[in-house]
mmCIF file of C-alpha atoms in Angstrom:
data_model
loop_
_atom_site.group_PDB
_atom_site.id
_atom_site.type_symbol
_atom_site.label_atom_id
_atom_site.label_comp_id
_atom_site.label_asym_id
_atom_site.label_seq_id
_atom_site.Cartn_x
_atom_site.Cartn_y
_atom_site.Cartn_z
ATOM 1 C CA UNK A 225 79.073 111.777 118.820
ATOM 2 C CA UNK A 226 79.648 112.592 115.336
ATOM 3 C CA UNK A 227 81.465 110.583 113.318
ATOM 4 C CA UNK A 228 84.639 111.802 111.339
ATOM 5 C CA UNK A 229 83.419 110.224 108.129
ATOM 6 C CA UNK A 230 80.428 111.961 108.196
ATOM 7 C CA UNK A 231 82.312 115.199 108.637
ATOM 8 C CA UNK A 232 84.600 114.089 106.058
ATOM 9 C CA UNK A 233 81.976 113.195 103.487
ATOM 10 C CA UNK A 234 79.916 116.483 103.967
ATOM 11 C CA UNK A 235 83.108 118.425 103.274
ATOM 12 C CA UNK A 236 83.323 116.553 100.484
ATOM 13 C CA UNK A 237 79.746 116.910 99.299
ATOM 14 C CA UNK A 238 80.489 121.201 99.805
ATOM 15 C CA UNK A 239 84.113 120.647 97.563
ATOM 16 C CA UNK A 240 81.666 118.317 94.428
ATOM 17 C CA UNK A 241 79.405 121.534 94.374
ATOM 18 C CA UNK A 242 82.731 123.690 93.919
ATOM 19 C CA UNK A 243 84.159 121.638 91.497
ATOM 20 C CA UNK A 244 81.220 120.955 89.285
ATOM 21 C CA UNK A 245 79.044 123.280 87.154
ATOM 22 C CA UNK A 246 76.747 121.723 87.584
ATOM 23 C CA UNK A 247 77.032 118.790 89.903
ATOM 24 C CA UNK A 248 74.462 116.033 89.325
ATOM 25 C CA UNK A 249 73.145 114.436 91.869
ATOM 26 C CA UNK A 250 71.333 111.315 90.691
ATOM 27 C CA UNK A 251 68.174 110.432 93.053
ATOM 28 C CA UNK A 252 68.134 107.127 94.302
ATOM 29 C CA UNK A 253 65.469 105.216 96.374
ATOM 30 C CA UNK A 254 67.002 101.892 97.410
ATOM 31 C CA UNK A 255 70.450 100.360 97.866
ATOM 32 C CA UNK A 256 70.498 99.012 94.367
ATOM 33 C CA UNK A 257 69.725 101.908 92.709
ATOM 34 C CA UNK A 258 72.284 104.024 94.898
ATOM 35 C CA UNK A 259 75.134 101.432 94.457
ATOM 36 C CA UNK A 260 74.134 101.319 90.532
ATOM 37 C CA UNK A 261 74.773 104.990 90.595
ATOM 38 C CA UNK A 262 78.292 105.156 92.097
ATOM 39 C CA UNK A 263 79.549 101.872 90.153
ATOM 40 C CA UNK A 264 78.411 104.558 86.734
ATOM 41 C CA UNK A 265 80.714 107.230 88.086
ATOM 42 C CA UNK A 266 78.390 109.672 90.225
ATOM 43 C CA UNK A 267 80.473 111.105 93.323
ATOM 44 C CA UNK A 268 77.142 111.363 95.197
ATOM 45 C CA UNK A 269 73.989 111.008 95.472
ATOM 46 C CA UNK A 270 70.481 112.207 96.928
ATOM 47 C CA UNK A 271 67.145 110.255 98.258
ATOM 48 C CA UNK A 272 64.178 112.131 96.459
ATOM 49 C CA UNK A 273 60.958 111.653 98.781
ATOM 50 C CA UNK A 274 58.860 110.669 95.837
ATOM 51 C CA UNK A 275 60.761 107.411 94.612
ATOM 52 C CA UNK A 276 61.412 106.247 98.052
ATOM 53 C CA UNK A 277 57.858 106.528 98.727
ATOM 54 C CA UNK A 278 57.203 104.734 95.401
ATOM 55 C CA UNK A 279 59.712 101.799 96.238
ATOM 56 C CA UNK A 280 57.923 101.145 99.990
ATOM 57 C CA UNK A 281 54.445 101.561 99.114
ATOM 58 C CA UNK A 282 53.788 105.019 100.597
ATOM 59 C CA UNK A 283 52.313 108.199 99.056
ATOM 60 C CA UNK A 284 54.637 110.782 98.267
ATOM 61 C CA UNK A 285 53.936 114.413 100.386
ATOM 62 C CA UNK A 286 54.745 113.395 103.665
ATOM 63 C CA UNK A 287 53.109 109.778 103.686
ATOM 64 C CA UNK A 288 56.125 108.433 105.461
ATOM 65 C CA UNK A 289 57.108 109.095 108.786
ATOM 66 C CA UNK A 290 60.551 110.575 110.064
ATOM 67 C CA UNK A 291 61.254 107.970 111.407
ATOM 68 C CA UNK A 292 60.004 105.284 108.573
ATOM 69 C CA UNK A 293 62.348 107.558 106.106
ATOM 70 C CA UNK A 294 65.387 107.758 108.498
ATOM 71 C CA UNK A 295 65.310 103.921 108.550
ATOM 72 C CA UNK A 296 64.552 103.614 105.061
ATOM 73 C CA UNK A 297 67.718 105.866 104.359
ATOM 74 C CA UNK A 298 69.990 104.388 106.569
ATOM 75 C CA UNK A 299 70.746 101.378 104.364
ATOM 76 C CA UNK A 300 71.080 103.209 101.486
ATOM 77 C CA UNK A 301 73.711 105.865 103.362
ATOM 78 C CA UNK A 302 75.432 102.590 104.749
ATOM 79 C CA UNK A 303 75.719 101.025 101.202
ATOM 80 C CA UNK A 304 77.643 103.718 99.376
ATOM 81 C CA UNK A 305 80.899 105.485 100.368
ATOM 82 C CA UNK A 306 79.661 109.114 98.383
ATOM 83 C CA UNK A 307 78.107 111.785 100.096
ATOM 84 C CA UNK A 308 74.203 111.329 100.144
ATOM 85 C CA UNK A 309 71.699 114.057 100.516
ATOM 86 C CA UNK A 310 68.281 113.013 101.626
ATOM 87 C CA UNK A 311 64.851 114.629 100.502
ATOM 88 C CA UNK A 312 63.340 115.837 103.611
ATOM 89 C CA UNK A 313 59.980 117.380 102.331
ATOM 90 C CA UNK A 314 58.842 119.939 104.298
ATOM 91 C CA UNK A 315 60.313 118.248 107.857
ATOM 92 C CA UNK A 316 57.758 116.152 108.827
ATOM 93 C CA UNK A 317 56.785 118.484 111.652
ATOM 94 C CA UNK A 318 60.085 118.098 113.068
ATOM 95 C CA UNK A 319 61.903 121.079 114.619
ATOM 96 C CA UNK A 320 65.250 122.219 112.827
ATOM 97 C CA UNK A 321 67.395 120.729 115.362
ATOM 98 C CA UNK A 322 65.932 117.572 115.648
ATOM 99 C CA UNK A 323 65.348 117.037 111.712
ATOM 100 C CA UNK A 324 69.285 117.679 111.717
ATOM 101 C CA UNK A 325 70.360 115.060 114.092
ATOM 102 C CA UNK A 326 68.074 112.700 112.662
ATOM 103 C CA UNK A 327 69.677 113.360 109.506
ATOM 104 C CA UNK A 328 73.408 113.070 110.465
ATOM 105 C CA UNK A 329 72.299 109.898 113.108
ATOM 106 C CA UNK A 330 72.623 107.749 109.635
ATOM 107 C CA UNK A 331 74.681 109.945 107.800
ATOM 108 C CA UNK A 332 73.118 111.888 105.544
ATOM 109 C CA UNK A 333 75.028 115.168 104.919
ATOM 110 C CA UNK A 334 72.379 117.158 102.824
ATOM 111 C CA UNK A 335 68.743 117.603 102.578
ATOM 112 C CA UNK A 336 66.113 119.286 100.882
ATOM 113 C CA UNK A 337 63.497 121.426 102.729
ATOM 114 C CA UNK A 338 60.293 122.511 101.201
ATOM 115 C CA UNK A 339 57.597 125.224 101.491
ATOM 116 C CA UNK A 340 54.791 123.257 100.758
ATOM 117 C CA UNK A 341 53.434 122.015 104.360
ATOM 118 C CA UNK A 342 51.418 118.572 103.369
ATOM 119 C CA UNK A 343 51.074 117.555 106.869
ATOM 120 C CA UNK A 344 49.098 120.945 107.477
ATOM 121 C CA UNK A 345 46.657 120.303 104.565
ATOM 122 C CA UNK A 346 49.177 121.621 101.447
ATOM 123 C CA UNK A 347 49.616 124.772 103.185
ATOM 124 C CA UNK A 348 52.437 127.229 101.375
ATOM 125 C CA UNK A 349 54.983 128.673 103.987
ATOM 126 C CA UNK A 350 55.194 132.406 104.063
ATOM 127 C CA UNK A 351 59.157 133.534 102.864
ATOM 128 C CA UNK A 352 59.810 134.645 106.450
ATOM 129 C CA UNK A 353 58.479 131.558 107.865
ATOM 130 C CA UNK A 354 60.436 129.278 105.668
ATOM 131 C CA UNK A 355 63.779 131.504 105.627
ATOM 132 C CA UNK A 356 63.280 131.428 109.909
ATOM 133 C CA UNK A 357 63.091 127.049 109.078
ATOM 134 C CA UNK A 358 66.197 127.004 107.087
ATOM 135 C CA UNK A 359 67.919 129.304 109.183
ATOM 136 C CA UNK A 360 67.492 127.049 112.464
ATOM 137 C CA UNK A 361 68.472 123.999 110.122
ATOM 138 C CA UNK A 362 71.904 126.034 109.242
ATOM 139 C CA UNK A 363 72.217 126.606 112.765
ATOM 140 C CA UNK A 364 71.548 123.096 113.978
ATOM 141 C CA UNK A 365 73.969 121.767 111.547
ATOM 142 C CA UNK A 366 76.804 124.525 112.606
ATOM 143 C CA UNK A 367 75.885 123.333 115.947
ATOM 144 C CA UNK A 368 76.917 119.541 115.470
ATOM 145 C CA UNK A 369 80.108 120.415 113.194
ATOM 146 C CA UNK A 370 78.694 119.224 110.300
ATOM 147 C CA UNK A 371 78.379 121.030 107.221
ATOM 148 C CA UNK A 372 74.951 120.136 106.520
ATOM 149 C CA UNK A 373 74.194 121.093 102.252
ATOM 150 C CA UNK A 374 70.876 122.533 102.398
ATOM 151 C CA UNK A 375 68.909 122.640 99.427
ATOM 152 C CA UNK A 376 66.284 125.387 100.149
ATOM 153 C CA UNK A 377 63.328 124.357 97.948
ATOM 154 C CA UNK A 378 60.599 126.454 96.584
ATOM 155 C CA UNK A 379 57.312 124.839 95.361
ATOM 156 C CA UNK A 380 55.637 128.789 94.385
ATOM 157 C CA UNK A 381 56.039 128.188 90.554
ATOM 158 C CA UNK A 382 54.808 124.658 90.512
ATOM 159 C CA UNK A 383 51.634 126.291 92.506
ATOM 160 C CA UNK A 384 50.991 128.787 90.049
ATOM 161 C CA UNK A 385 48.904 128.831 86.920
ATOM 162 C CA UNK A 386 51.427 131.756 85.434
ATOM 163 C CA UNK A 387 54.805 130.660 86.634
ATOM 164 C CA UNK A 388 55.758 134.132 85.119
ATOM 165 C CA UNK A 389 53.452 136.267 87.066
ATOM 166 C CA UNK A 390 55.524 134.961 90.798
ATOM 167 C CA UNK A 391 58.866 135.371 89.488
ATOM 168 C CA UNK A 392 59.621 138.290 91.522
ATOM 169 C CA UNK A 393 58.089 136.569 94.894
ATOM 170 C CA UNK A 394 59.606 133.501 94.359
ATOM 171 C CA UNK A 395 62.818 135.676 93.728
ATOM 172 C CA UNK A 396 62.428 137.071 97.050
ATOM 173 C CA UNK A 397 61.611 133.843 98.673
ATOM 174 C CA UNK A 398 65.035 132.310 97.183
ATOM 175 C CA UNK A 399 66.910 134.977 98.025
ATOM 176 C CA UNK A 400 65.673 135.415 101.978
ATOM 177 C CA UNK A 401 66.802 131.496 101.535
ATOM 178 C CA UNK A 402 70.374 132.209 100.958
ATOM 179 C CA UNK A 403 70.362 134.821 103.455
ATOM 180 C CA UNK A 404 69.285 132.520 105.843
ATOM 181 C CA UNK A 405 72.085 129.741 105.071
ATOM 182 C CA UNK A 406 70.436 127.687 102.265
ATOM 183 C CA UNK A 407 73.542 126.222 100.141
ATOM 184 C CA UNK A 408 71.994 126.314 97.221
ATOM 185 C CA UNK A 409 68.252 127.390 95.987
ATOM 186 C CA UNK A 410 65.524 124.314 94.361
ATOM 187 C CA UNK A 411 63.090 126.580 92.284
ATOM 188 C CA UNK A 412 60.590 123.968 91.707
ATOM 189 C CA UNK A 413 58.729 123.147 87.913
ATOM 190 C CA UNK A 414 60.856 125.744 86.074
ATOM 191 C CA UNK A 415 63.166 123.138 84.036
ATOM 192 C CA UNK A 416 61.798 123.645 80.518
ATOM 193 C CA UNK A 417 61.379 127.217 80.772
ATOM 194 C CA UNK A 418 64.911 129.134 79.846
ATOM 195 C CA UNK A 419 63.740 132.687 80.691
ATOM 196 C CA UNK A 420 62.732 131.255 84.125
ATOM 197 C CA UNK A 421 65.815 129.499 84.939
ATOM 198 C CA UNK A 422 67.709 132.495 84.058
ATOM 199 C CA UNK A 423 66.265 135.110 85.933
ATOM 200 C CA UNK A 424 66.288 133.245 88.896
ATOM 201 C CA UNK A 425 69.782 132.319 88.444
ATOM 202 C CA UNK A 426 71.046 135.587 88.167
ATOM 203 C CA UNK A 427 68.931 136.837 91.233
ATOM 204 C CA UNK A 428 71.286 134.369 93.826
ATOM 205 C CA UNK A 429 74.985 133.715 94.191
ATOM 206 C CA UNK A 430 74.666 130.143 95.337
ATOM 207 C CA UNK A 431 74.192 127.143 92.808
ATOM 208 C CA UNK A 432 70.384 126.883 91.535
ATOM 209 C CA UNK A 433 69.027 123.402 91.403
ATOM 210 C CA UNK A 434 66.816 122.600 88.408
ATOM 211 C CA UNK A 435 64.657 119.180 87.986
ATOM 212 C CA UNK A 436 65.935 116.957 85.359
ATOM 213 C CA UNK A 437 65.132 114.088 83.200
ATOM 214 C CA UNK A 438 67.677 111.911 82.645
ATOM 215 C CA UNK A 439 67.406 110.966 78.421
ATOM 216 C CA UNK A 440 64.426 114.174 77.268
ATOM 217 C CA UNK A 441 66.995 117.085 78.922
ATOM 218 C CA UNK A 442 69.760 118.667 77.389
ATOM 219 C CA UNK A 443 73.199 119.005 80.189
ATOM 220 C CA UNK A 444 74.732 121.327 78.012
ATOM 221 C CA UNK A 445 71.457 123.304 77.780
ATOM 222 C CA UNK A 446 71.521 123.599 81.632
ATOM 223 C CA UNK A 447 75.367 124.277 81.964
ATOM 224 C CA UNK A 448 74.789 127.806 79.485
ATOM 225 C CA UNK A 449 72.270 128.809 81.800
ATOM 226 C CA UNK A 450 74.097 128.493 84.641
ATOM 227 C CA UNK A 451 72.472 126.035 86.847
ATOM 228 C CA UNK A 452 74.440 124.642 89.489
ATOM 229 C CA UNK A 453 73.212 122.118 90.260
ATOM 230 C CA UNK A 454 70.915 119.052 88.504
ATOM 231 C CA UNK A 455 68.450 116.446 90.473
ATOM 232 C CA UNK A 456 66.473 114.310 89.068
ATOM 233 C CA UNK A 457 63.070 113.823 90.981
ATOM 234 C CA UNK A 458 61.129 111.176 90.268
ATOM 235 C CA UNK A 459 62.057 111.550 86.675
ATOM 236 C CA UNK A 460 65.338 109.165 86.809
ATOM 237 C CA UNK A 461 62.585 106.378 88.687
ATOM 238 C CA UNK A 462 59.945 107.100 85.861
ATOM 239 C CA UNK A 463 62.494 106.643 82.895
ATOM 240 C CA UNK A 464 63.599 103.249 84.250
ATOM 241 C CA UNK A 465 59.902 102.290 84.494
ATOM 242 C CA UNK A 466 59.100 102.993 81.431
ATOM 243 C CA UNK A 467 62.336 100.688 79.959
ATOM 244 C CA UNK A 468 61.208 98.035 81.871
ATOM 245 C CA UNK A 469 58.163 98.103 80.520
ATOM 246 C CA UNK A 470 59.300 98.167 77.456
ATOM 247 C CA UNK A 471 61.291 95.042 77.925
ATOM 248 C CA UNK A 472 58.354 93.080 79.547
ATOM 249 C CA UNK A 473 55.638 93.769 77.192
ATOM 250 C CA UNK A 474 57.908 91.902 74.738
ATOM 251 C CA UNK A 475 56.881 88.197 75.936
ATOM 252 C CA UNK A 476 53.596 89.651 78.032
ATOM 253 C CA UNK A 477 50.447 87.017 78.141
#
């Protein structure tokens, strides 16, 4: 049985990306770093796979389990009364459905899905294959009554040596995402580059997703070229680190 505040906050998560251009979605990794983030004013949040991997002592790229992430999540979800979307890499070789209910079992009312398979040796999903994925995740979540965000990620331009030269496959790849029920498109490693970012925004109707870091990026910059919406990564984790050790080199042996 679903619950209604689940319902209620992934409604709400749908009316944030609505309301703000762009929404940012600060990625958290524990309970202290998620309530941190709503006591600074955030309306919600998302779990990036990297930093909770970090904060357990697990690699990154599928190192975790489903299961080990859905209980590392649930606390988090539990802690916080925001919306929180949950990195799902590529699905841990879940099917649609069951990476779904997983998902809304602790509350989580977004994800992000991947193309790059680490469980099957770094493999790179074909556009049909990983259009067919999200589409059985947008069904699954239609299924339960729970307006699932999904973030329909693309990892093509972080594989290539010339981001330029798969602009117009990664543009077809985001596009059979939307058409498939992706919420919004995650063009992977294309932050920095303007012409990038703007081609690919213009390509889609739904909100693009762009990597951020939280002090070296510009959020005006972003808003003129139209991105929707603004995660951090493992960029917000790495910034803290290196405050703290600024701070602790001060009085280090």
């Amino acid at each position: 049985m679903v619950s209604h505040s689940t319902v209620e906050r992934a409604q709400r998560l749908t009316q944030l990306h609505a309301q703000h251009k762009p929404l940012v979605l600060p990625t958290v990794w524990d309970v202290w770093s998620a309530r941190t983030a709503v006591a600074s004013g955030y309306p919600a949040l998302t779990v990036g796979s990297h930093p909770l991997a970090d904060s357990r002592g697990a690699d990154d790229n599928e190192g975790q389990t489903f299961e080990e992430v859905l209980a590392a999540v649930k606390p988090i979800i539990a802690a916080v009364d925001v919306p929180v979307s949950v990195d799902l890499e590529a699905g841990y070789g879940q099917r649609p459905a069951d990476l779904v209910a997983g998902l809304i079992e602790v509350g989580g009312v977004g994800l992000n899905i991947e193309d790059t398979v680490h469980s099957e040796g770094g493999r790179v999903r074909s556009t049909q294959e990983h259009a067919s994925y999200v589409a059985g995740l947008r069904t699954a979540a239609d299924d339960a009554g729970v307006p699932v965000w999904v973030n329909g990620r693309t990892d093509l331009f972080m594989h290539a040596q010339d981001a330029s030269a798969v602009l117009d496959e990664a543009i077809e790849r985001l596009r059979a995402l939307e058409e498939a029920g992706a919420d919004s498109l995650y063009p992977v490693g294309i932050q920095d580059a303007d012409d990038l970012l703007t081609a690919v925004v213009g390509a889609v109707t739904v909100p693009v997703n762009a990597t951020a870091h939280p002090v070296r990026h510009d959020l005006e910059r972003f808003r003129r070229l139209g991105v929707g919406r603004i995660t951090y990564g493992p960029l917000l984790q790495f910034a803290m680190a290196d405050a703290m050790k600024d701070m602790l080199k001060r009085w280090a042996p």
